[in-house]
Coordinates of C-alpha atoms (C1' of nucleotides) in Angstrom, one line a residue:
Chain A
X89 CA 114.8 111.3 99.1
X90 CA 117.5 108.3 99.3
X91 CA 116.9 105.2 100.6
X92 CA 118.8 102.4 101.3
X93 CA 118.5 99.9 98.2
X94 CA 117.9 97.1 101.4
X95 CA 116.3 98.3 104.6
X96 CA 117.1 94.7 106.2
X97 CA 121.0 95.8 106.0
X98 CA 120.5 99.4 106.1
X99 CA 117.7 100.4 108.3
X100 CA 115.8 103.5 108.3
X101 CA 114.1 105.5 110.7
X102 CA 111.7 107.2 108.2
X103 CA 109.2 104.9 108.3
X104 CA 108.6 101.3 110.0
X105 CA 109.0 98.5 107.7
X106 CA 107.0 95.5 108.5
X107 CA 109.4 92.6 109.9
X108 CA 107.6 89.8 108.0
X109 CA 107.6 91.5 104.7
X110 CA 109.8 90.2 102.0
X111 CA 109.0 91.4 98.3
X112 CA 111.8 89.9 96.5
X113 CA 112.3 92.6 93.5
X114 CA 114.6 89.8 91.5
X115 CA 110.8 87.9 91.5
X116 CA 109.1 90.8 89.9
X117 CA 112.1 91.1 87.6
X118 CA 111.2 87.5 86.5
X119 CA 107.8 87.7 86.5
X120 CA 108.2 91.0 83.8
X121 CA 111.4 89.3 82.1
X122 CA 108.4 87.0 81.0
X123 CA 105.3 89.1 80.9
X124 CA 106.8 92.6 79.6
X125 CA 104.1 94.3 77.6
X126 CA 105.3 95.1 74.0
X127 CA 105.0 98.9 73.4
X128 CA 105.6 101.3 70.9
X129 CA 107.8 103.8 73.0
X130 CA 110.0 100.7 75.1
X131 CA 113.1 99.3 74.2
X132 CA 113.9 95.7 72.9
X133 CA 114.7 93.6 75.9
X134 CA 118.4 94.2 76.9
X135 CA 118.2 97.5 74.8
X136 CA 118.7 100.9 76.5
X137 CA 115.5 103.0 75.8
X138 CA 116.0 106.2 73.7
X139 CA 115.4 109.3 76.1
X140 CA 113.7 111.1 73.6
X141 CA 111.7 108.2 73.5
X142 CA 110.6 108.0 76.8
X143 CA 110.3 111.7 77.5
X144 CA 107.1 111.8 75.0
X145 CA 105.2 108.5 76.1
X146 CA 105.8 109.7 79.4
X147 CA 104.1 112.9 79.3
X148 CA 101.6 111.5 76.9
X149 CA 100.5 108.8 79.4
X150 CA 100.3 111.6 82.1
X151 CA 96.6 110.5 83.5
X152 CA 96.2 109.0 80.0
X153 CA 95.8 105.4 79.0
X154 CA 97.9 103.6 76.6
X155 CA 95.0 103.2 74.0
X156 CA 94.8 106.6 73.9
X157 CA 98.3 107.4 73.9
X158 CA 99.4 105.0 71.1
X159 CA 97.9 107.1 67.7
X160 CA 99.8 110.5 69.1
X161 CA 102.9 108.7 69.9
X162 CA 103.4 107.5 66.5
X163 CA 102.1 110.8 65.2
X164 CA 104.3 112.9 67.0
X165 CA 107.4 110.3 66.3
X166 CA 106.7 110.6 63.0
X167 CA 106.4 114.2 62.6
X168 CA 109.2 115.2 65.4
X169 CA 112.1 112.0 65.1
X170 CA 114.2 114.1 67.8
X171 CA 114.2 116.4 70.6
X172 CA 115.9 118.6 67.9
X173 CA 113.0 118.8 65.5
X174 CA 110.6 119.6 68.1
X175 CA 112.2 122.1 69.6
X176 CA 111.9 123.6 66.3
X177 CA 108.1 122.8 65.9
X178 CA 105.7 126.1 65.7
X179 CA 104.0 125.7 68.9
X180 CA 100.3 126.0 66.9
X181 CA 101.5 122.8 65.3
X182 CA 102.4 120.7 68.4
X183 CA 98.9 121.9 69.9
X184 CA 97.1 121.3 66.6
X185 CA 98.5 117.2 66.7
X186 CA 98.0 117.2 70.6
X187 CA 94.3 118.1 69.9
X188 CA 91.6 115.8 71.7
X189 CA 94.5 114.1 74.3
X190 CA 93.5 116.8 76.5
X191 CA 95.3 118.6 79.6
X192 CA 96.8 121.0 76.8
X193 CA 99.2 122.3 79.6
X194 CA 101.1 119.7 78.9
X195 CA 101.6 120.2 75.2
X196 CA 102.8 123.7 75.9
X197 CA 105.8 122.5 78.2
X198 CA 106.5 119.4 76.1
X199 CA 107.5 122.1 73.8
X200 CA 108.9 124.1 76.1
X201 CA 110.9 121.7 77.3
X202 CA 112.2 120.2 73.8
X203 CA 113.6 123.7 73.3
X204 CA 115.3 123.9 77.3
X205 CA 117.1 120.4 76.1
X206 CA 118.4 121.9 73.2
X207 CA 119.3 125.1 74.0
X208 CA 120.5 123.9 78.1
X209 CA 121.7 120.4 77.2
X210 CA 123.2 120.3 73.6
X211 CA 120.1 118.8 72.7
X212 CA 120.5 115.7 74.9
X213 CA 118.5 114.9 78.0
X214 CA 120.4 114.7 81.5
X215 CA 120.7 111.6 83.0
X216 CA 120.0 112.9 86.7
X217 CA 116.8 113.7 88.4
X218 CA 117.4 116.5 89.8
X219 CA 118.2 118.5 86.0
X220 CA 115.7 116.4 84.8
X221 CA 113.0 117.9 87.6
X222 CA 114.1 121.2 86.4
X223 CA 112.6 121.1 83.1
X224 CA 109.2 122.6 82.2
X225 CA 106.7 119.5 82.8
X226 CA 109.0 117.5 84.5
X227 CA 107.7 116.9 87.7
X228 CA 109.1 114.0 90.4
X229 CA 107.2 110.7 88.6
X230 CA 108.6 112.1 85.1
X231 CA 112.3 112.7 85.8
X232 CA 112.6 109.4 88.2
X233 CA 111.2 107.6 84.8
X234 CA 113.8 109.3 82.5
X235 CA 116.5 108.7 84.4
X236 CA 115.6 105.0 85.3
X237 CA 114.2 103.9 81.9
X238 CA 116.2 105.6 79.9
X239 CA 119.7 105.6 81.4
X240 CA 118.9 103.0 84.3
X241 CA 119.6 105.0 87.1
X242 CA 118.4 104.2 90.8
X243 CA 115.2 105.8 90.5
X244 CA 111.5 105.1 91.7
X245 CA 109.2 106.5 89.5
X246 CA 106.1 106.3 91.6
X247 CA 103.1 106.3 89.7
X248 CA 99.1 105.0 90.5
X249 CA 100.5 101.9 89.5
X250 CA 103.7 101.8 91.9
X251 CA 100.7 103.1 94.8
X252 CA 97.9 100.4 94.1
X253 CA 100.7 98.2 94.5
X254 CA 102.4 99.2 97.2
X255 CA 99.1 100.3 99.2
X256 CA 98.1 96.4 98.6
X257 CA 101.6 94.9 99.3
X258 CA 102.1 96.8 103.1
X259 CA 97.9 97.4 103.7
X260 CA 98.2 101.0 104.2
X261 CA 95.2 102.1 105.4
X262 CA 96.1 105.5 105.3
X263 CA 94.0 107.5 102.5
X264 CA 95.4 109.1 98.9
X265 CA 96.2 111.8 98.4
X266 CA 97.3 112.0 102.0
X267 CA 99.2 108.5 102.1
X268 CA 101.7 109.9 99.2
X269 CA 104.8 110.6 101.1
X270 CA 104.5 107.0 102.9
X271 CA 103.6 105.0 100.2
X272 CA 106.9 106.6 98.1
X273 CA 109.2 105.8 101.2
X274 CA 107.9 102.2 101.4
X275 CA 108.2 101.9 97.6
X276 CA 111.6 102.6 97.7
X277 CA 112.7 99.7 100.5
X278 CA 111.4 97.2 97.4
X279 CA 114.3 98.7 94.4
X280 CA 116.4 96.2 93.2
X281 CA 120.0 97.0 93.1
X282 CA 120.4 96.7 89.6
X283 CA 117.7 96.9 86.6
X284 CA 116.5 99.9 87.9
X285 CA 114.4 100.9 84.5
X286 CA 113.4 97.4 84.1
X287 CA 111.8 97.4 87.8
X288 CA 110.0 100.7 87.2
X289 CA 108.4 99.6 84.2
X290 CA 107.6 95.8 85.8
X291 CA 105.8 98.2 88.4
X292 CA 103.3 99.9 85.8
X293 CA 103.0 96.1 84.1
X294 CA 102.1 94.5 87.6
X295 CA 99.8 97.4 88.5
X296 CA 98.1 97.4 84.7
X297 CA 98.0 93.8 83.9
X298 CA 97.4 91.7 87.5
X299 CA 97.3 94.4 90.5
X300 CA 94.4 96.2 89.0
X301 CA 92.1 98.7 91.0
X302 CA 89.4 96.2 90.3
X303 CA 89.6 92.6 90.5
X304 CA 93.1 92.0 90.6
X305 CA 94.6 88.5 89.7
X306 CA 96.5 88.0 92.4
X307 CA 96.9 84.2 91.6
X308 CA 99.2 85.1 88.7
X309 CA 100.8 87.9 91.1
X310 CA 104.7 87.1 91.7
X311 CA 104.2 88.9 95.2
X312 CA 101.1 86.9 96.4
X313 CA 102.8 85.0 98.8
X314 CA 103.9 88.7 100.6
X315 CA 101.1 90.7 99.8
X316 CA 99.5 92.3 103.2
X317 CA 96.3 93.0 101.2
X318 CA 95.7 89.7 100.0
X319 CA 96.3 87.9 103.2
X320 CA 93.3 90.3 104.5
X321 CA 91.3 88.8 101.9
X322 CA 90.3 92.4 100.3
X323 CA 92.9 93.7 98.2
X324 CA 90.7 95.8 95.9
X325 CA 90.3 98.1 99.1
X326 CA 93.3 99.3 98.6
X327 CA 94.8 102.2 98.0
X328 CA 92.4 103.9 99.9
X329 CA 91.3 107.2 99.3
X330 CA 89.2 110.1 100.3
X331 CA 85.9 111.0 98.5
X332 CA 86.4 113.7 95.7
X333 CA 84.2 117.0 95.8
X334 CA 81.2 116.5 93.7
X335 CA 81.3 118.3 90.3
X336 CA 79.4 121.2 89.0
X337 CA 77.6 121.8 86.0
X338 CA 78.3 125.3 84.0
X339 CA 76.1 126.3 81.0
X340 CA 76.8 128.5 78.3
X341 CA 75.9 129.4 74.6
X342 CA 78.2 128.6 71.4
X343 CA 77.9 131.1 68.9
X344 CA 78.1 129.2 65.4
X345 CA 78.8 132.0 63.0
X346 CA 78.6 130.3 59.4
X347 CA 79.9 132.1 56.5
X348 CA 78.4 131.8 52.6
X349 CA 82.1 130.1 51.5
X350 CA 81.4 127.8 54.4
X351 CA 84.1 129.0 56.7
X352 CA 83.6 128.9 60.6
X353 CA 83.9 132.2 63.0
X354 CA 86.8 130.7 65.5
X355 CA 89.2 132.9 68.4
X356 CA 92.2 131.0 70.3
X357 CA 91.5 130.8 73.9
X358 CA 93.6 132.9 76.4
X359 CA 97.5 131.0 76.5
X360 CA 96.9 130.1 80.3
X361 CA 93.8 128.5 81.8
X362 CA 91.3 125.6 80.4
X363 CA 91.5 124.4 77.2
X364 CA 94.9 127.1 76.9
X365 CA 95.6 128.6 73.7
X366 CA 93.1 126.1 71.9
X367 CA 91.4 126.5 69.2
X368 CA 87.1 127.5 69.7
X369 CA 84.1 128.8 68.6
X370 CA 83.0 132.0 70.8
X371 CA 80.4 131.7 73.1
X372 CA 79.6 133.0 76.0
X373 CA 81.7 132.5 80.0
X374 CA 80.7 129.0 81.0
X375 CA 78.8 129.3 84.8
X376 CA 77.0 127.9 86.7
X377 CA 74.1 130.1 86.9
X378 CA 74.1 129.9 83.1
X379 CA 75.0 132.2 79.9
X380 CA 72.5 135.3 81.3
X381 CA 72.4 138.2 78.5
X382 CA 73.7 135.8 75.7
X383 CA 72.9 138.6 72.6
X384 CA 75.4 140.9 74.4
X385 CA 78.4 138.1 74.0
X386 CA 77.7 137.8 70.4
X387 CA 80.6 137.9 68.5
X388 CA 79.3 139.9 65.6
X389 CA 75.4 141.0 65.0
X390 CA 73.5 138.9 63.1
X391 CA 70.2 137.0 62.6
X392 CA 71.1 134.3 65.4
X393 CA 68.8 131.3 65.9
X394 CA 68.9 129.1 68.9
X395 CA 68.7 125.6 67.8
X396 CA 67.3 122.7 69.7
X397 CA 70.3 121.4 70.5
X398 CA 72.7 121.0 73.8
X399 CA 76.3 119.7 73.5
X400 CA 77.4 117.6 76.4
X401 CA 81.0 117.1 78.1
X402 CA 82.8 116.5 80.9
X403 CA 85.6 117.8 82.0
X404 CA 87.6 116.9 84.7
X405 CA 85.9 119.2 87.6
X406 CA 82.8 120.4 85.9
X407 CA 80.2 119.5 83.8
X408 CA 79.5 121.8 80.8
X409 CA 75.8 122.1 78.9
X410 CA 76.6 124.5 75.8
X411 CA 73.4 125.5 73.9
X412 CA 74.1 126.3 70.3
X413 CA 73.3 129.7 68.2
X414 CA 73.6 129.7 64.4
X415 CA 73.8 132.1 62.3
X416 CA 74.6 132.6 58.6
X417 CA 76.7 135.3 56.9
X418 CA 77.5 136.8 53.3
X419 CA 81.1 135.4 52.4
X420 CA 82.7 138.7 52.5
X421 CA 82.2 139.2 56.1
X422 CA 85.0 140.4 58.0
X423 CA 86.3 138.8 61.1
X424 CA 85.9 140.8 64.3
X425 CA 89.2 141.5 66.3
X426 CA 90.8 138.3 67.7
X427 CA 88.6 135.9 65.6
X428 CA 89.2 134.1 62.1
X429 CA 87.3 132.6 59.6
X430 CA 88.4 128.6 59.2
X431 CA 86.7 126.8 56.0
X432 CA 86.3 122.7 57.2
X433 CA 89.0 121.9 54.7
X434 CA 91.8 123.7 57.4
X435 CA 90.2 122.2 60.6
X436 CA 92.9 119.9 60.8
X437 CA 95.1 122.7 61.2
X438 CA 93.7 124.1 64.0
X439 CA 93.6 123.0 67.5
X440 CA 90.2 122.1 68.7
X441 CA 89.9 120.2 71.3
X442 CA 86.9 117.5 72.0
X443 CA 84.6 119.7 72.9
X444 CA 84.6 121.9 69.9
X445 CA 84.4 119.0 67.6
X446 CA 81.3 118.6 69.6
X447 CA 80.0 121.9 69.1
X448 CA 81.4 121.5 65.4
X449 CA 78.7 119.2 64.5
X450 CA 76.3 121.8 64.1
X451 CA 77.4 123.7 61.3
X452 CA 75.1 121.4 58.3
Chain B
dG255 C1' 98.8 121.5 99.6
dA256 C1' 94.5 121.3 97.6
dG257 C1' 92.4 122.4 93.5
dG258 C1' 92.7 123.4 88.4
dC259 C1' 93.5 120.9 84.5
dG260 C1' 90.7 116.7 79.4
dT261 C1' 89.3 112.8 77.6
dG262 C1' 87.4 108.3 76.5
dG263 C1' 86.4 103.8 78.2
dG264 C1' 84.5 100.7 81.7
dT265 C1' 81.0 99.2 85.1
Chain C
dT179 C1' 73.1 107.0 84.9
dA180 C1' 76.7 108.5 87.3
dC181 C1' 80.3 107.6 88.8
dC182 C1' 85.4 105.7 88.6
dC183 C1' 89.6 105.3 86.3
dA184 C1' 94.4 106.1 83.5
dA185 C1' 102.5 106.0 83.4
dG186 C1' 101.0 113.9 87.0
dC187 C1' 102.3 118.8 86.9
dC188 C1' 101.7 123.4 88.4
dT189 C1' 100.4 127.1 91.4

DNA sequence: GAGGCGTGGGT
DNA sequence: TACCCAAGCCT
């Protein structure tokens, strides 16, 4: 979509922009030319940000914080300097480090996509949206933040951020997800006309430093003098959004098969999928009406003991309950088809995520 | 376009 | 405790 950088001298029909409203973008500009968080992946003030750069923080920080985010960063900088060296990463490795930042999805196309720059690009990444968008995980809020960050083009990378803010500064009552498409056309009537990068990333600052979904400090805001939200005296109602389903809980059994030599029985999981092509220990489907037969999912026959013992986690639209079943094996057992034998000493090497580090506990 | 897709921290 | 939340993408 294109919008005019000012609806006041360039009006649009799309959607009605409040007469009274007047969020100065050169007073956000201000606000972040003195406030800019310092972070790993940003430039130096005045600096053009690498693309490369901003490409993997971006995807990182897909529904991830910046804690979170910072360790891998720096891992995967070290390890990968360039587009160039990732694209010629083994894809086991890339999962491997991305272990335990979970939606693995997106460690697969940040791979995927390293080697579409090289081999569609020359190894650099395009400055427009539109090529940007068609790389694997690229989606809109990715390639509008490439090509404004990194190459300051007139881009609005709307984010959670960019809609808490928005939903505050116009009081849309309109409910997320729903809301999307209106809250993206009025966040493009407030780009600056130059600083484009700079705007985008005051956006994320405002929304994760003062215009926060609890609590916001709107006394330090630049915008509290326009903010809709504020003047109702209840900006933390907004964005507003409708109730999520609840989530279910699926059981299942891990089946901890622990060699003499120490090693661990572990599979890959299916390329596609939850958790795809990580690293586990077998165990039976995971439903909600629980394991059933468990002894027929067993990987390999053996004296199995149940232990009193249930691993925990949650996951982002069910709850899993894994009981654990031990057993122990001579040291020259064979794997069965599609599974391996991992001693702890090569865990590191393999990609398990959270949840198996969970279920990893148990082998003492 | 609504749901699948992780994880850890906060309240 | 049981939610909610975080710089979304894909199908």
């Amino acid at each position: 979509m294109v919008a005019a950088a000012n609806p006041a001298r360039h009006p649009t029909h799309a959607v009605p922009v409040p007469a009274a409203a007047s969020h100065d973008p050169q007073a956000l500009l201000d606000w972040y030319d003195r406030h800019r968080r310092r972070l790993p992946w940003r430039a130096e003030p005045g600096q053009t940000a690498d693309p490369y750069h901003v490409f993997l923080s971006e995807i990182m920080l897909q529904q991830t914080t910046v804690v979170t985010v910072a360790p891998y960063y720096a891992d995967f900088l070290a390890r990968w300097p360039d587009v160039a060296a990732l694209a010629r990463a083994r894809l086991e490795e890339v999962l491997s480090r991305w272990a335990g930042l979970g939606y693995y999805a997106r460690a697969r196309n940040l791979h995927a996509c390293a080697r579409a720059v090289v081999e569609r690009h020359d190894g650099r990444f395009p400055a427009e949206e539109a090529a940007l968008r068609a790389l694997p995980g690229i989606g809109p809020y990715t390639a509008a933040a490439i090509a404004s960050i990194a190459f300051d083009r007139r881009a609005a990378p709307v984010d959670g951020n960019w809609e808490r803010v928005v939903a505050r500064l116009f009081a849309v009552e309109e409910a997320l997800p729903k809301a999307r498409a209106k809250l993206r056309a009025l966040a493009l009537t407030l780009l600056p006309d130059a600083r484009f990068g700079d705007f985008a990333q005051a956006m994320m600052d405002l929304g994760a430093t003062l215009c926060t979904p609890r609590k916001p400090a709107c006394a330090l805001c630049p915008w509290r003098e326009s903010c809709a939200a504020r003047a109702d005296g209840a900006p933390e109602r907004y964005p507003v959004k409708t109730a999520k389903a609840a989530r279910p809980t699926r059981r299942g059994i891990a089946f901890l098969a622990l060699r003499a030599d120490g090693a661990v029985l572990v599979r890959s999981r299916p390329e596609k999928g939850l958790l795809g092509g990580m690293s586990e220990v077998p165990s039976t489907p995971w439903e909600v009406d629980g394991p059933g037969h468990v002894a027929a999912h067993a990987p390999l026959q053996a004296d199995w003991k149940a232990l009193n013992a249930t691993v925990t986690h949650a996951f982002s639209h069910f709850a899993l309950e894994l009981g654990i079943w031990r057993a122990r094996l001579p040291a020259k057992m064979a794997a069965p088809a599609g599974h391996r034998w991992v001693r702890p000493a090569q865990f590191e090497a393999e990609a398990f995520p959270s949840v198996m580090v969970k279920v990893l506990e148990y082998i003492d």
